[in-house]
mmCIF file of C-alpha atoms in Angstrom:
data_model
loop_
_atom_site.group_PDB
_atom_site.id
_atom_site.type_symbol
_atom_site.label_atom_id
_atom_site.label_comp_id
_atom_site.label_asym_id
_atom_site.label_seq_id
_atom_site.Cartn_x
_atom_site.Cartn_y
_atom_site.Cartn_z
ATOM 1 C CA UNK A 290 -7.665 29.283 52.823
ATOM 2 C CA UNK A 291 -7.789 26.075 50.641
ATOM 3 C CA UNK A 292 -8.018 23.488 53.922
ATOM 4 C CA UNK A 293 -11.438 25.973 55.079
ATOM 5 C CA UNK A 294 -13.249 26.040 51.536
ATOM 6 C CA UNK A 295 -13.047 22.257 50.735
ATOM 7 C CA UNK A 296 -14.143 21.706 55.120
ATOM 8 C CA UNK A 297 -17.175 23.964 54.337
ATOM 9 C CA UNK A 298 -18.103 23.000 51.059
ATOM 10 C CA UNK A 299 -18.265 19.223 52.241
ATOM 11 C CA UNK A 300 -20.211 20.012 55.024
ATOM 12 C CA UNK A 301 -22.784 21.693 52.963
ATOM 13 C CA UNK A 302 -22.330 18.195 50.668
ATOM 14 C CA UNK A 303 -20.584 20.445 47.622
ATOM 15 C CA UNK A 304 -18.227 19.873 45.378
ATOM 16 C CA UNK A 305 -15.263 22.331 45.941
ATOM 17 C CA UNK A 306 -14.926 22.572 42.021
ATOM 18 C CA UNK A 307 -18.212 23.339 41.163
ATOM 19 C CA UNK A 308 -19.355 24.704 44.289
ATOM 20 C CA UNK A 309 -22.797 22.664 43.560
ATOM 21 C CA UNK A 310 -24.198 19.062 45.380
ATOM 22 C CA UNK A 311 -22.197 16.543 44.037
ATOM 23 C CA UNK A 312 -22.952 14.329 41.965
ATOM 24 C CA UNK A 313 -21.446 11.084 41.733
ATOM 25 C CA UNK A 314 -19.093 12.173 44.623
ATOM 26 C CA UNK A 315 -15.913 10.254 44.564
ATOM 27 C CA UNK A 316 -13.134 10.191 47.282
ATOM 28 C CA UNK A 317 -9.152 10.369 45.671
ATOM 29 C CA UNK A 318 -6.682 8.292 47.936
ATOM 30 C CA UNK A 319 -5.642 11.466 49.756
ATOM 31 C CA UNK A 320 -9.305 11.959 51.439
ATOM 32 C CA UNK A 321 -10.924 14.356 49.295
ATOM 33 C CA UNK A 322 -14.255 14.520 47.934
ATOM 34 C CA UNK A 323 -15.238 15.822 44.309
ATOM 35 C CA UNK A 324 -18.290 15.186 41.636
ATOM 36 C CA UNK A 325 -17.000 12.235 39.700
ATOM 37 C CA UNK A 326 -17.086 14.629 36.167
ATOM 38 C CA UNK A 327 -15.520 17.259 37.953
ATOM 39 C CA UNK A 328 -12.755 15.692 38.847
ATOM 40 C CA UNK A 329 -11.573 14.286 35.617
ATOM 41 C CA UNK A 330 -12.337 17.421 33.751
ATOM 42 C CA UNK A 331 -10.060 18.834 36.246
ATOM 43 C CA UNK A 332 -6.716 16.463 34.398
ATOM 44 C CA UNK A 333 -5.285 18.620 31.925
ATOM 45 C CA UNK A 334 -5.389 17.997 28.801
ATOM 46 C CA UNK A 335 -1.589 15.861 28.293
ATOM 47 C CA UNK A 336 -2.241 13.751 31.600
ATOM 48 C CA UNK A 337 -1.788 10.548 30.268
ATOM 49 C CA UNK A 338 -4.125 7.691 31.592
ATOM 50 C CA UNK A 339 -6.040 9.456 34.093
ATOM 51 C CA UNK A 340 -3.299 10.504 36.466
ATOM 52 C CA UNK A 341 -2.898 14.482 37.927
ATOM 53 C CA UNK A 342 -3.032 16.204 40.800
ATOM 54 C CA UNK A 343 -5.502 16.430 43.091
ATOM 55 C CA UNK A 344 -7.318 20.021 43.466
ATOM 56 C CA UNK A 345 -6.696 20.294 46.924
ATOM 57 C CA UNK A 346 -3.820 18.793 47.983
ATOM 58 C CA UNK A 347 -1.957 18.559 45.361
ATOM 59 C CA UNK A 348 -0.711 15.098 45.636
ATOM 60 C CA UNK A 349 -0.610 12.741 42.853
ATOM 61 C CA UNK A 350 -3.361 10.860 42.550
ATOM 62 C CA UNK A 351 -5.102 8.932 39.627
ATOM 63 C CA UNK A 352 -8.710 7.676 38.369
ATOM 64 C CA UNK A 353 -8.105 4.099 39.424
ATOM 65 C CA UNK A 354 -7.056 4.754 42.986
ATOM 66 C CA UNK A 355 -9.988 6.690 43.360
ATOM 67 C CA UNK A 356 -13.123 5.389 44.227
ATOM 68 C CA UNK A 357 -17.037 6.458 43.973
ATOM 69 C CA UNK A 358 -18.164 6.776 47.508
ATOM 70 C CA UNK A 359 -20.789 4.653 49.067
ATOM 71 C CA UNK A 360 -19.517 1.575 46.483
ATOM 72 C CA UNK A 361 -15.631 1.842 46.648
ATOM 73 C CA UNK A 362 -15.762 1.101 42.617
ATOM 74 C CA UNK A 363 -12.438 2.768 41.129
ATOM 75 C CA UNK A 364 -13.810 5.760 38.277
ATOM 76 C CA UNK A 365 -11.283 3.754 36.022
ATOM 77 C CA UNK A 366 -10.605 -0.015 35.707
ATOM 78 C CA UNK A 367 -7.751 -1.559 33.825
ATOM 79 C CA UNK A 368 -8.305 -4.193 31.527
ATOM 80 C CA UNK A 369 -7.250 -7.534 33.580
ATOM 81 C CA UNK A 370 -3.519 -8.795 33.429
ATOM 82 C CA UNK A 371 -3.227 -12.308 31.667
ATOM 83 C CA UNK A 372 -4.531 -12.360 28.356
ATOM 84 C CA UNK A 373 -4.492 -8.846 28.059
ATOM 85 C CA UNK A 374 -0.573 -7.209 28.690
ATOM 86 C CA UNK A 375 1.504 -7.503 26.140
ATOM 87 C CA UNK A 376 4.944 -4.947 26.892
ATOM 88 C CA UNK A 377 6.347 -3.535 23.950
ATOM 89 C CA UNK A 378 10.130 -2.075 24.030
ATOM 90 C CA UNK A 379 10.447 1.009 22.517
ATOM 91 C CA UNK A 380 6.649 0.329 21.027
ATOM 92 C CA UNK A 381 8.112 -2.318 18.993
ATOM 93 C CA UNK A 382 6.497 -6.091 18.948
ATOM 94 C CA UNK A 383 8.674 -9.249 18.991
ATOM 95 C CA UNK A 384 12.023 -7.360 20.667
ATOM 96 C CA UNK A 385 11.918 -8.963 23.372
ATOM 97 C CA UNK A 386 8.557 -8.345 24.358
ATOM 98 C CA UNK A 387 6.634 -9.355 27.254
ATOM 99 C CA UNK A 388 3.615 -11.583 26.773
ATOM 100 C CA UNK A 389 1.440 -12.428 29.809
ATOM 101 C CA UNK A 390 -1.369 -14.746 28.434
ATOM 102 C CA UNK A 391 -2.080 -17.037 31.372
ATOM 103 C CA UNK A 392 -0.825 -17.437 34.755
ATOM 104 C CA UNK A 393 0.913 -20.226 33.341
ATOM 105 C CA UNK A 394 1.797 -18.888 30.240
ATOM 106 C CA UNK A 395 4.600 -16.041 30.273
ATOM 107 C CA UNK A 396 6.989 -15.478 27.851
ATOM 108 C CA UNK A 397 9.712 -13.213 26.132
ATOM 109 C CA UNK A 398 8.964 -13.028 22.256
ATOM 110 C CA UNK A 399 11.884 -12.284 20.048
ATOM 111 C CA UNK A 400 10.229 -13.049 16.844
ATOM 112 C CA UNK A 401 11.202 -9.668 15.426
ATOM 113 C CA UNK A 402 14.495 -9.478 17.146
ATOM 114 C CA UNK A 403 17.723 -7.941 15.202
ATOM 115 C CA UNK A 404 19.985 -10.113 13.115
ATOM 116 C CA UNK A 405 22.576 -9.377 15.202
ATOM 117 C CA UNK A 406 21.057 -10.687 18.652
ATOM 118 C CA UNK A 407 22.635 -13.825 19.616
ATOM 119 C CA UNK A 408 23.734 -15.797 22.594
ATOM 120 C CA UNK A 409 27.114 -16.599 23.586
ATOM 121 C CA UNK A 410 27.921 -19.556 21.222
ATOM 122 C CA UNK A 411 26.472 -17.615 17.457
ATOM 123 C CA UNK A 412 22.825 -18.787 17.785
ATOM 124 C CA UNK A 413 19.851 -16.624 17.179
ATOM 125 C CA UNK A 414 17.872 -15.986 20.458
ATOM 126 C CA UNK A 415 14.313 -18.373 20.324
ATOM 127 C CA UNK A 416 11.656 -17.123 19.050
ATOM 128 C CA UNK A 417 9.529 -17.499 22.642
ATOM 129 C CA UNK A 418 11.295 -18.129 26.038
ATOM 130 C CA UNK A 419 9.183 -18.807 28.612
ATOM 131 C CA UNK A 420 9.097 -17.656 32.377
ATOM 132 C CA UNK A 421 9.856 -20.083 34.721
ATOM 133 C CA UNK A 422 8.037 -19.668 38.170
ATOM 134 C CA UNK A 423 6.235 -17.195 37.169
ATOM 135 C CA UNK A 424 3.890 -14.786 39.636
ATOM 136 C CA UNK A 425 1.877 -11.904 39.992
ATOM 137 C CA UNK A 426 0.244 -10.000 42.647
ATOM 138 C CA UNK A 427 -2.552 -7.730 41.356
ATOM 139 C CA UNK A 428 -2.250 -5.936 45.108
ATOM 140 C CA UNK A 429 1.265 -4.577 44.455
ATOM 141 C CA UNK A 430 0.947 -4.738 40.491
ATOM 142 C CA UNK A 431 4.126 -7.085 40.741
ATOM 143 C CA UNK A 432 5.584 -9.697 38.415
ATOM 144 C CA UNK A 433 8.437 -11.889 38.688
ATOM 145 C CA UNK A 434 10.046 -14.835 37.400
ATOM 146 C CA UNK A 435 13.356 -15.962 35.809
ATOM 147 C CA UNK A 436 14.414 -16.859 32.410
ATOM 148 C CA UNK A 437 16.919 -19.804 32.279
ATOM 149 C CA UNK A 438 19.377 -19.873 29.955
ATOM 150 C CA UNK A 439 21.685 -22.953 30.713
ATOM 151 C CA UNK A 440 23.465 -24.857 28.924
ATOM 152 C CA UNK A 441 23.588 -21.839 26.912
ATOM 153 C CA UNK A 442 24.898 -18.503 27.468
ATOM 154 C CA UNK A 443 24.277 -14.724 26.850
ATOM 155 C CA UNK A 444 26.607 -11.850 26.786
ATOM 156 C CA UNK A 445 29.664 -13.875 27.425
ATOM 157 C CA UNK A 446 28.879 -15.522 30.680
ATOM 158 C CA UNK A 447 24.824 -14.638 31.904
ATOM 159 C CA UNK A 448 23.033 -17.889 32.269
ATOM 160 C CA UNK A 449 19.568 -16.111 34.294
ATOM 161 C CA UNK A 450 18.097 -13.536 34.223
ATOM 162 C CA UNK A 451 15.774 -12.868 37.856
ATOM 163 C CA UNK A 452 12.764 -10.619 36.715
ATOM 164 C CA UNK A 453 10.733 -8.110 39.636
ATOM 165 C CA UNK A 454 8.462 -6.151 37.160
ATOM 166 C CA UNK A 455 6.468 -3.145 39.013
ATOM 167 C CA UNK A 456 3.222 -2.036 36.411
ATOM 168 C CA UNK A 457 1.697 1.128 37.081
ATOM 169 C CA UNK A 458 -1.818 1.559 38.054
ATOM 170 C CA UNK A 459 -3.161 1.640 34.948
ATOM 171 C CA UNK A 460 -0.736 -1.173 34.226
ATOM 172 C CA UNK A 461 0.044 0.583 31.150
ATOM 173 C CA UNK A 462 3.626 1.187 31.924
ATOM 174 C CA UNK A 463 6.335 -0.931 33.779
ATOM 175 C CA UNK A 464 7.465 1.759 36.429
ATOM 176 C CA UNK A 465 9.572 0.079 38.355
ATOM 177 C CA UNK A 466 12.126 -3.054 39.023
ATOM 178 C CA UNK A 467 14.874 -4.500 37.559
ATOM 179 C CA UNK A 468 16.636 -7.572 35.894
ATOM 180 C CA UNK A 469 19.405 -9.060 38.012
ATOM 181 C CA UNK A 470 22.226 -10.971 36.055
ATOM 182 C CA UNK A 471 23.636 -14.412 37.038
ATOM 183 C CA UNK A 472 26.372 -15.853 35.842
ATOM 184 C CA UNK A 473 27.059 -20.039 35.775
ATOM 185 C CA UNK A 474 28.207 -19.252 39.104
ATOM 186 C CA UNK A 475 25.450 -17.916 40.972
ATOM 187 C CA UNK A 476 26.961 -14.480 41.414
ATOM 188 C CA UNK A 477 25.225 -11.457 40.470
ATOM 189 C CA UNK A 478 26.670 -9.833 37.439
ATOM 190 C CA UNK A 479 24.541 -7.058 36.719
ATOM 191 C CA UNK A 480 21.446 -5.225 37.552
ATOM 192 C CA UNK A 481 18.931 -3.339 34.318
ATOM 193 C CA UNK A 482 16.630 -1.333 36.210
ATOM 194 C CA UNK A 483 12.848 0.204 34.790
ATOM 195 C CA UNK A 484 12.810 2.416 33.597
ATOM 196 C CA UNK A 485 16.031 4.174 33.491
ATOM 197 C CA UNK A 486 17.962 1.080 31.297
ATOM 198 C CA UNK A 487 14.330 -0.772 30.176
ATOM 199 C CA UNK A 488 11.469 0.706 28.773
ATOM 200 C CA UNK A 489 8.451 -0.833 28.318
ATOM 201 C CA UNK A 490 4.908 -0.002 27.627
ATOM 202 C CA UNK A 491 1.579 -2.003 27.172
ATOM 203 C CA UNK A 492 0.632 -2.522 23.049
ATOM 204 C CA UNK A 493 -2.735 -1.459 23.645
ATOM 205 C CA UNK A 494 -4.178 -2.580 20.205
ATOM 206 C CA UNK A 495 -3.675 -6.174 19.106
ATOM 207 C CA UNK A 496 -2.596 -6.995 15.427
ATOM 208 C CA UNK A 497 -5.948 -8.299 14.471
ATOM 209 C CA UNK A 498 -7.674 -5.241 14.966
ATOM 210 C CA UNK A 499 -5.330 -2.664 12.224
ATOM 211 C CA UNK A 500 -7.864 -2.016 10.242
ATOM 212 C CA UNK A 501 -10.401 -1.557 13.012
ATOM 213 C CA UNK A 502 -11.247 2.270 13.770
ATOM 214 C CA UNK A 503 -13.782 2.937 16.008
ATOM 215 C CA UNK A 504 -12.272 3.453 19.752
ATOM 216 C CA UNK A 505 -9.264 5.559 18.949
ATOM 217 C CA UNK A 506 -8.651 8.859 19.171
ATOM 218 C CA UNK A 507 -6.098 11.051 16.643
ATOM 219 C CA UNK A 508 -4.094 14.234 18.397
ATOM 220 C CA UNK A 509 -2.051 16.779 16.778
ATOM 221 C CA UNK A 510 0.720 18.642 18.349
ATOM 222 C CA UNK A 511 0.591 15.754 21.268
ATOM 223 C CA UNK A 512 -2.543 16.913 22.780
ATOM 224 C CA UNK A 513 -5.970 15.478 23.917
ATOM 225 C CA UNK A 514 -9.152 18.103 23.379
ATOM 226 C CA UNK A 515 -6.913 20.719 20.666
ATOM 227 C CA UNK A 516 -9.125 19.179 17.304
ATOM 228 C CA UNK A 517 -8.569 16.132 18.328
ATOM 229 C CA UNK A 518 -10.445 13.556 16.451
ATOM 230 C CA UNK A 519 -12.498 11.332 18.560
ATOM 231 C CA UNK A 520 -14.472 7.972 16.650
ATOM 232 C CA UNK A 521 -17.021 6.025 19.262
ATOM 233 C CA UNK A 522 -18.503 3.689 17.098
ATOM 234 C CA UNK A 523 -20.049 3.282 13.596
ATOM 235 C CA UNK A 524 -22.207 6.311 13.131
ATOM 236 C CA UNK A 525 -20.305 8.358 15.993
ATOM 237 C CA UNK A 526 -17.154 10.337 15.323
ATOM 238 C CA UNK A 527 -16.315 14.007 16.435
ATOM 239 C CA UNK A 528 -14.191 16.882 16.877
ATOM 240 C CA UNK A 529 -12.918 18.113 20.745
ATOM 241 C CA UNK A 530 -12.212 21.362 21.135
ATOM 242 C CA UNK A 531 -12.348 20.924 25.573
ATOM 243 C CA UNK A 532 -8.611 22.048 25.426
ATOM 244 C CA UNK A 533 -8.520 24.490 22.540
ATOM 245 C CA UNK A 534 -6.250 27.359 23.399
ATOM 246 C CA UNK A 535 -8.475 30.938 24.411
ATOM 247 C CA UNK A 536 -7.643 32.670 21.076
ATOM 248 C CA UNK A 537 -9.386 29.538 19.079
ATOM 249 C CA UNK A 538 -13.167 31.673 18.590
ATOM 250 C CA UNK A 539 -15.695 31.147 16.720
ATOM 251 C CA UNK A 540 -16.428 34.209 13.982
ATOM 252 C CA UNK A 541 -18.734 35.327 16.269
ATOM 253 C CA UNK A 542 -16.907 35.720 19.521
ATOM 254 C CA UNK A 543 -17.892 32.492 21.145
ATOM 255 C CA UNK A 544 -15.615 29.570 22.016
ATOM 256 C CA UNK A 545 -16.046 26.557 19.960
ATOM 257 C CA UNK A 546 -17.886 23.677 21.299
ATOM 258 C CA UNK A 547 -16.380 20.967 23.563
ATOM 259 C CA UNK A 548 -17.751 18.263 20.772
ATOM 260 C CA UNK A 549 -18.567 19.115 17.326
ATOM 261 C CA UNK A 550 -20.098 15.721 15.953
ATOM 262 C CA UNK A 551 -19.585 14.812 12.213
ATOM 263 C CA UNK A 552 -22.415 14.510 9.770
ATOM 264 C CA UNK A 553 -22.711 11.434 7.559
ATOM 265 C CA UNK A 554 -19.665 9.723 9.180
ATOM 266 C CA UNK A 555 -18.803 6.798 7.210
ATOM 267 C CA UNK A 556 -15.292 4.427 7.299
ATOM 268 C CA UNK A 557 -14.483 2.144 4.648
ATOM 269 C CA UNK A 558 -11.918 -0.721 6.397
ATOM 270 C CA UNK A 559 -11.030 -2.134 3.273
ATOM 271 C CA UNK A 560 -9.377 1.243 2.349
ATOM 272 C CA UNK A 561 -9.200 2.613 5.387
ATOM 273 C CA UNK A 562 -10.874 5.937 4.577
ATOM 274 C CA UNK A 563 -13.151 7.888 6.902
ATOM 275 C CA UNK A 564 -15.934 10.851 5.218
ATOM 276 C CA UNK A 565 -18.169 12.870 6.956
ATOM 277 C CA UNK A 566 -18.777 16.878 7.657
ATOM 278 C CA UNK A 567 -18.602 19.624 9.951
ATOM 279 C CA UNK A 568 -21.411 22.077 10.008
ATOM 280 C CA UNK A 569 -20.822 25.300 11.325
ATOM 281 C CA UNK A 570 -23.456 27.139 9.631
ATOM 282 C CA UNK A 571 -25.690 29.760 10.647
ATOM 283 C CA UNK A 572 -22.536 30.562 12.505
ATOM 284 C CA UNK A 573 -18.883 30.672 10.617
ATOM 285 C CA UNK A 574 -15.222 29.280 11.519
ATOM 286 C CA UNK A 575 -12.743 31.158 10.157
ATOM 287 C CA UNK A 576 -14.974 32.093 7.545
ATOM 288 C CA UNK A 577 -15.874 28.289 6.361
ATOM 289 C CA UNK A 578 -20.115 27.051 6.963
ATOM 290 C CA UNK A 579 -18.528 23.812 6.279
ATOM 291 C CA UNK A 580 -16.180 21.376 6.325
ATOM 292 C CA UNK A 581 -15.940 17.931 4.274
ATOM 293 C CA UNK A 582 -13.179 15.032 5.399
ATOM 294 C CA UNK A 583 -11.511 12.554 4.081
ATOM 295 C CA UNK A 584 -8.834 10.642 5.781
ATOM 296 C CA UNK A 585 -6.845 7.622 4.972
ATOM 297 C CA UNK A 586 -5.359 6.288 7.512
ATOM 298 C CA UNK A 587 -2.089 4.032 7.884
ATOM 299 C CA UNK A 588 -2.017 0.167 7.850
ATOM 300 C CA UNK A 589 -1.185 -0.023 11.710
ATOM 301 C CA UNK A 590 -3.733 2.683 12.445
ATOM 302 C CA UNK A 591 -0.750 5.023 13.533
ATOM 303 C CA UNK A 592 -1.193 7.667 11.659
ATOM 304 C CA UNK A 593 -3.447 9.461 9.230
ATOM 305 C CA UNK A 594 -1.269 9.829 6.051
ATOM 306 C CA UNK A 595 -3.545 10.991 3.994
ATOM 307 C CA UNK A 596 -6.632 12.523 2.812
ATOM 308 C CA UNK A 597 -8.018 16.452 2.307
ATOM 309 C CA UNK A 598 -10.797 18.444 4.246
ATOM 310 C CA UNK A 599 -12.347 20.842 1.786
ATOM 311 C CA UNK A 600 -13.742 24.246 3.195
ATOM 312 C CA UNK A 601 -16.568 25.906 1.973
ATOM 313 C CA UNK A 602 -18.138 29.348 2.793
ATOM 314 C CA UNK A 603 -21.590 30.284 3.671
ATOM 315 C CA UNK A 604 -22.353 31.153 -0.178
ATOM 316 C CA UNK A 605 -21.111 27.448 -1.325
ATOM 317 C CA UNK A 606 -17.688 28.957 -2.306
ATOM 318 C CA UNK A 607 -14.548 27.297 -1.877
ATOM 319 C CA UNK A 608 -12.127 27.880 0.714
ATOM 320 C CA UNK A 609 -9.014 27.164 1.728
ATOM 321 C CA UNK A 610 -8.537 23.405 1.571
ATOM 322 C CA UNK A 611 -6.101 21.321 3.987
ATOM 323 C CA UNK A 612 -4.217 18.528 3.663
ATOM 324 C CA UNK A 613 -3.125 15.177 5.625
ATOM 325 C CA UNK A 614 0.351 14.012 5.622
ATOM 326 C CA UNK A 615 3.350 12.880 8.112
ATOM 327 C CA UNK A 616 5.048 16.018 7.347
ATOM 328 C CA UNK A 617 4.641 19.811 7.222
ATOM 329 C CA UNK A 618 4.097 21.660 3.488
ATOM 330 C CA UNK A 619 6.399 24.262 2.449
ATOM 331 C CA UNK A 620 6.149 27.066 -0.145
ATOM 332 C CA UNK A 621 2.866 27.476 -1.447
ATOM 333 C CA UNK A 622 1.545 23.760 -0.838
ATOM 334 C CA UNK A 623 -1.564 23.163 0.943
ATOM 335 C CA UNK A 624 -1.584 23.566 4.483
ATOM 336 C CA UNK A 625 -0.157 20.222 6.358
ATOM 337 C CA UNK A 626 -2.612 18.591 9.116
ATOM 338 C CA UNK A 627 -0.273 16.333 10.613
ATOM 339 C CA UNK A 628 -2.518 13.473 13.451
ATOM 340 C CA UNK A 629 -0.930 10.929 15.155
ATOM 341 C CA UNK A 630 -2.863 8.069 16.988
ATOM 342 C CA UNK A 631 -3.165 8.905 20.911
ATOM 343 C CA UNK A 632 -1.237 6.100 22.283
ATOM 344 C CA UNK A 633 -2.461 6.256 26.555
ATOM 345 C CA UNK A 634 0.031 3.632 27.582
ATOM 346 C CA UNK A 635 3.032 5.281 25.278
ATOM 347 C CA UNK A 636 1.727 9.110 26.811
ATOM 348 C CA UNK A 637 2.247 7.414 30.584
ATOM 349 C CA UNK A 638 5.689 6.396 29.826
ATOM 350 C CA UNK A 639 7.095 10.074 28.322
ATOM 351 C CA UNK A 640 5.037 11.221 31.349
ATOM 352 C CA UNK A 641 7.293 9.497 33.539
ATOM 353 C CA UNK A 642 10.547 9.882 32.019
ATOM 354 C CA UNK A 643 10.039 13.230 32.503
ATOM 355 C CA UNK A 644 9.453 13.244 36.048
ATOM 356 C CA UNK A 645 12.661 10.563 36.246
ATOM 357 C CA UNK A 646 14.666 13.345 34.615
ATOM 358 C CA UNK A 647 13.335 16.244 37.202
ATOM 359 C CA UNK A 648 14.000 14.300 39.917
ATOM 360 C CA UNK A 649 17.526 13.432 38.811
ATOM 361 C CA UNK A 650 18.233 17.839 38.916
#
């Protein structure tokens, strides 16, 4: 059984997965031992921010809760909390987001809040309301803090709000706590939980960097490793196929490769246009040697809204070019490539809805 493979593979000092030494070997918070790489090529492909389950056991476990033995360093590290969380509702900036710049320095921004927000007495909510008393403890990932609002009121008769924000490992996601209502009174009025009334997910990608490419990855059809487009740094940019589905072959039988770097990559910021090629010759794709890019990309980075890639076959021939765009062709148009920016911290949050709705059934 499972329990007697992974006790004699780790007394012969093997990886269960790969049934080699390991390499790298890292322990997962339930006890069990893996090759680092093994391990996270073990995630499937639409596991958000490094969290599956675990080979053996089966219980959820995630890259930064597991550790590299002999050094106890997590495989994963998130970026640290003040000066680097901002918590976006709904993805959207300024509606009363969460901004945690210094230990001293906590606020709720509702420079982009609706027209229609307002307190009790007609006026609009401030543009930055800080947290008083604010705390966090990076052992249980937990925030809290209160925002005053006396003399003034909201929703008729709330004068504080008590905050107890829960982040996930990753601390890309608020996964737990709530918002308890107080009226003038002191009584408790109401309770929001996270994230069943709040949602809230980290803005991974400040507004200074828009224009900026390199570091993001671009999925289609929600998926990691299906053609997804991957650019590293100036000069570095490729295709992943690690996820493709079975039937994806190469014209001669073979599946494609995980990464299929692009030649001549080049990315104009000003425009925000990426070039560069994919060579598939001697062998054929679908009949194309090569392929020739050119995507334009939206002015948050979102999206890639435009742009061609131009096919070729092994004689120099045209093929059967594709477009980009936000939505699919019809007819006889060109066929629609529709990419979407991989969001990690907006992928954890769906991830958990869904198990908050299958654990509701």
């Amino acid at each position: 059984n499972g329990s007697n493979v992974y006790f004699n593979t780790m007394m012969a000092g093997e990886c269960p997965i790969c049934i080699c030494q390991l390499t790298e070997a890292c322990c997962t918070p339930c006890g069990h031992v893996f090759c680092s790489e093994c391990l996270k090529s073990s995630f499937p492909a639409e596991t958000p921010s490094g969290i599956s389950k675990c080979p053996m056991c089966r219980a959820t476990i995630s890259l930064y809760t597991t550790v590299l033995v002999g050094t106890d360093a997590p495989l994963k590290k998130p970026k640290p909390f003040y000066g680097h969380c901002v918590y976006l509702q709904g993805g959207s900036p300024g509606v009363a987001s969460y901004h945690f710049d210094s230990p001293d320095d906590c606020y709720i921004s509702y420079e982009n809040a609706p027209a229609e927000w307002k307190t009790a007495d007609g006026s609009p909510f401030p543009v930055k309301k800080a947290f008083e008393n604010p705390t966090y403890d990076p052992l249980t990932r937990t925030f809290t803090g209160t925002i005053d609002w006396s003399p003034k009121k909201v929703d008729s008769d709330i004068v504080r709000w008590e905050y107890r924000l829960v982040f996930s490992d990753s601390l890309n996601v608020i996964m737990d706590g709530e918002i308890k209502q107080y009226n003038a009174d002191g009584n408790k009025v109401s309770t929001k939980s996270f994230p069943d009334d709040l949602i809230y997910w980290r803005n991974l990608r400040a507004a200074t960097e828009n224009a900026f490419l390199f570091g993001l990855t671009y999925i289609q059809h929600g998926h990691i490793g299906v053609a997804s487009y991957h650019f590293v740094r100036e000069g570095e940019a490729y295709i992943s196929y690690k996820h493709a589905p079975e039937q994806w072959r190469l014209d001669d039988g073979t599946s494609p490769p995980l990464q299929k770097p692009f030649i001549d990559p080049h990315y104009n910021t000003e425009t925000r246009t990426f070039t560069g090629q994919i060579e598939w010759a001697p062998m054929t794709f679908g009949g194309d040697a090569r392929w020739e890019y050119t995507m334009i990309f939206s002015p948050d980075m979102n999206k890639i809204v435009d742009g061609m890639v131009k096919t070729f076959k092994p004689d120099g021939s045209a093929g059967c070019d594709m477009e980009f765009g936000t939505s699919f062709s019809v007819g006889l148009s060109p066929i629609k490539l529709i990419y979407e920016r991989y969001d990690e911290a907006k992928a954890e949050m769906i991830s958990l809805l869904r198990k908050h709705q299958f654990s509701r059934r």
